[in-house]
Amino acid sequence: MSALFIAISKITDRDKLNEYLAVAPGSMAGHQIEVLAFDDNAKTVEGTAPGNRIVVLRFPDRAAAMAWYDSPAYQAVVQLRLDGTEGFATLCDGM
């Protein structure tokens, strides 16, 4: 079963986020990742989201998602995303 990595956030430091965006794609090399959504202007239609930025990535399964997330390449850059945004990321089963 596929797995989805979903990050929903508010941009708090555009410079830090831009640093992250410049280097994060390199962390995807060697991993089977499909970008399903990447939007800085998502519209919340129910509840209260932390912000209007959403990223949705699809992986073959949860193990593949965690292999990317825990990889040295991603762990070397993830702090830039955390420093540039407030929100959360979650991993769930896909269809």
PDB file of C-alpha atoms in Angstrom:
ATOM      1  CA  MET A   1       0.000   0.000   0.000  1.00  0.00           C
ATOM      2  CA  SER A   2       1.340   3.444  -0.861  1.00  0.00           C
ATOM      3  CA  ALA A   3       2.092   6.013   1.827  1.00  0.00           C
ATOM      4  CA  LEU A   4       1.527   9.767   1.799  1.00  0.00           C
ATOM      5  CA  PHE A   5       3.716  12.338   3.528  1.00  0.00           C
ATOM      6  CA  ILE A   6       1.569  15.415   4.134  1.00  0.00           C
ATOM      7  CA  ALA A   7       2.968  18.679   5.500  1.00  0.00           C
ATOM      8  CA  ILE A   8       0.669  21.586   6.338  1.00  0.00           C
ATOM      9  CA  SER A   9       2.263  24.767   7.582  1.00  0.00           C
ATOM     10  CA  LYS A  10       2.464  28.528   7.789  1.00  0.00           C
ATOM     11  CA  ILE A  11       5.569  30.182   6.353  1.00  0.00           C
ATOM     12  CA  THR A  12       7.333  32.116   9.117  1.00  0.00           C
ATOM     13  CA  ASP A  13      10.734  32.758   7.514  1.00  0.00           C
ATOM     14  CA  ARG A  14      10.710  32.870   3.712  1.00  0.00           C
ATOM     15  CA  ASP A  15      14.524  33.057   3.496  1.00  0.00           C
ATOM     16  CA  LYS A  16      14.962  29.832   5.506  1.00  0.00           C
ATOM     17  CA  LEU A  17      12.262  28.128   3.488  1.00  0.00           C
ATOM     18  CA  ASN A  18      13.908  29.228   0.240  1.00  0.00           C
ATOM     19  CA  GLU A  19      17.210  27.765   1.481  1.00  0.00           C
ATOM     20  CA  TYR A  20      15.381  24.508   2.148  1.00  0.00           C
ATOM     21  CA  LEU A  21      13.680  24.532  -1.261  1.00  0.00           C
ATOM     22  CA  ALA A  22      17.052  24.991  -2.957  1.00  0.00           C
ATOM     23  CA  VAL A  23      18.560  21.863  -1.380  1.00  0.00           C
ATOM     24  CA  ALA A  24      15.676  19.550  -0.414  1.00  0.00           C
ATOM     25  CA  PRO A  25      15.112  18.111  -3.914  1.00  0.00           C
ATOM     26  CA  GLY A  26      18.603  16.602  -3.720  1.00  0.00           C
ATOM     27  CA  SER A  27      17.450  14.489  -0.778  1.00  0.00           C
ATOM     28  CA  MET A  28      14.942  12.783  -3.068  1.00  0.00           C
ATOM     29  CA  ALA A  29      17.606  11.162  -5.259  1.00  0.00           C
ATOM     30  CA  GLY A  30      17.470   7.388  -5.054  1.00  0.00           C
ATOM     31  CA  HIS A  31      13.996   7.385  -3.501  1.00  0.00           C
ATOM     32  CA  GLN A  32      10.706   6.664  -5.267  1.00  0.00           C
ATOM     33  CA  ILE A  33       8.835   9.881  -4.530  1.00  0.00           C
ATOM     34  CA  GLU A  34       5.942  11.360  -6.460  1.00  0.00           C
ATOM     35  CA  VAL A  35       5.028  14.976  -5.702  1.00  0.00           C
ATOM     36  CA  LEU A  36       1.222  15.105  -5.669  1.00  0.00           C
ATOM     37  CA  ALA A  37       0.714  18.631  -4.324  1.00  0.00           C
ATOM     38  CA  PHE A  38       2.896  21.653  -3.602  1.00  0.00           C
ATOM     39  CA  ASP A  39       0.882  24.776  -2.878  1.00  0.00           C
ATOM     40  CA  ASP A  40       1.532  27.928  -0.835  1.00  0.00           C
ATOM     41  CA  ASN A  41      -2.110  29.024  -1.207  1.00  0.00           C
ATOM     42  CA  ALA A  42      -4.190  25.994  -0.217  1.00  0.00           C
ATOM     43  CA  LYS A  43      -7.719  26.788   0.930  1.00  0.00           C
ATOM     44  CA  THR A  44      -8.904  25.313   4.217  1.00  0.00           C
ATOM     45  CA  VAL A  45     -12.552  24.355   3.878  1.00  0.00           C
ATOM     46  CA  GLU A  46     -13.043  22.769   7.324  1.00  0.00           C
ATOM     47  CA  GLY A  47     -11.425  23.325  10.703  1.00  0.00           C
ATOM     48  CA  THR A  48      -8.351  25.412  11.439  1.00  0.00           C
ATOM     49  CA  ALA A  49      -5.128  24.673   9.592  1.00  0.00           C
ATOM     50  CA  PRO A  50      -1.800  26.021  10.858  1.00  0.00           C
ATOM     51  CA  GLY A  51      -1.309  27.766   7.509  1.00  0.00           C
ATOM     52  CA  ASN A  52      -2.045  27.577   3.801  1.00  0.00           C
ATOM     53  CA  ARG A  53       1.107  25.785   2.628  1.00  0.00           C
ATOM     54  CA  ILE A  54       0.660  22.107   1.777  1.00  0.00           C
ATOM     55  CA  VAL A  55       2.989  19.485   0.381  1.00  0.00           C
ATOM     56  CA  VAL A  56       1.862  15.945  -0.417  1.00  0.00           C
ATOM     57  CA  LEU A  57       4.378  13.281  -1.431  1.00  0.00           C
ATOM     58  CA  ARG A  58       3.543   9.675  -2.374  1.00  0.00           C
ATOM     59  CA  PHE A  59       5.861   6.751  -1.641  1.00  0.00           C
ATOM     60  CA  PRO A  60       5.509   3.057  -2.509  1.00  0.00           C
ATOM     61  CA  ASP A  61       4.952   2.254   1.193  1.00  0.00           C
ATOM     62  CA  ARG A  62       5.623   3.542   4.724  1.00  0.00           C
ATOM     63  CA  ALA A  63       9.056   1.924   4.840  1.00  0.00           C
ATOM     64  CA  ALA A  64      10.077   3.849   1.716  1.00  0.00           C
ATOM     65  CA  ALA A  65       8.747   7.094   3.195  1.00  0.00           C
ATOM     66  CA  MET A  66      10.677   6.606   6.418  1.00  0.00           C
ATOM     67  CA  ALA A  67      13.810   5.587   4.492  1.00  0.00           C
ATOM     68  CA  TRP A  68      13.716   9.006   2.808  1.00  0.00           C
ATOM     69  CA  TYR A  69      12.717  10.943   5.950  1.00  0.00           C
ATOM     70  CA  ASP A  70      15.418   9.301   8.087  1.00  0.00           C
ATOM     71  CA  SER A  71      18.070   9.460   5.358  1.00  0.00           C
ATOM     72  CA  PRO A  72      21.229  11.459   6.081  1.00  0.00           C
ATOM     73  CA  ALA A  73      20.488  13.604   3.005  1.00  0.00           C
ATOM     74  CA  TYR A  74      17.057  14.692   4.279  1.00  0.00           C
ATOM     75  CA  GLN A  75      18.065  14.991   7.911  1.00  0.00           C
ATOM     76  CA  ALA A  76      20.833  17.369   6.795  1.00  0.00           C
ATOM     77  CA  VAL A  77      18.233  19.829   5.437  1.00  0.00           C
ATOM     78  CA  VAL A  78      14.979  19.288   7.362  1.00  0.00           C
ATOM     79  CA  GLN A  79      15.914  21.836  10.043  1.00  0.00           C
ATOM     80  CA  LEU A  80      15.733  24.583   7.405  1.00  0.00           C
ATOM     81  CA  ARG A  81      12.081  23.657   6.787  1.00  0.00           C
ATOM     82  CA  LEU A  82      11.371  23.555  10.494  1.00  0.00           C
ATOM     83  CA  ASP A  83      13.056  26.954  10.967  1.00  0.00           C
ATOM     84  CA  GLY A  84      11.070  28.485   8.102  1.00  0.00           C
ATOM     85  CA  THR A  85       7.604  27.168   8.905  1.00  0.00           C
ATOM     86  CA  GLU A  86       5.188  26.356  11.720  1.00  0.00           C
ATOM     87  CA  GLY A  87       2.904  23.383  11.314  1.00  0.00           C
ATOM     88  CA  PHE A  88       3.046  19.631  11.118  1.00  0.00           C
ATOM     89  CA  ALA A  89       3.867  16.694   8.887  1.00  0.00           C
ATOM     90  CA  THR A  90       2.135  13.333   8.975  1.00  0.00           C
ATOM     91  CA  LEU A  91       2.454   9.977   7.282  1.00  0.00           C
ATOM     92  CA  CYS A  92      -0.645   8.016   6.295  1.00  0.00           C
ATOM     93  CA  ASP A  93      -1.662   5.129   4.073  1.00  0.00           C
ATOM     94  CA  GLY A  94      -2.503   5.982   0.483  1.00  0.00           C
ATOM     95  CA  MET A  95      -4.923   4.237  -1.826  1.00  0.00           C
TER      96      MET A  95
END
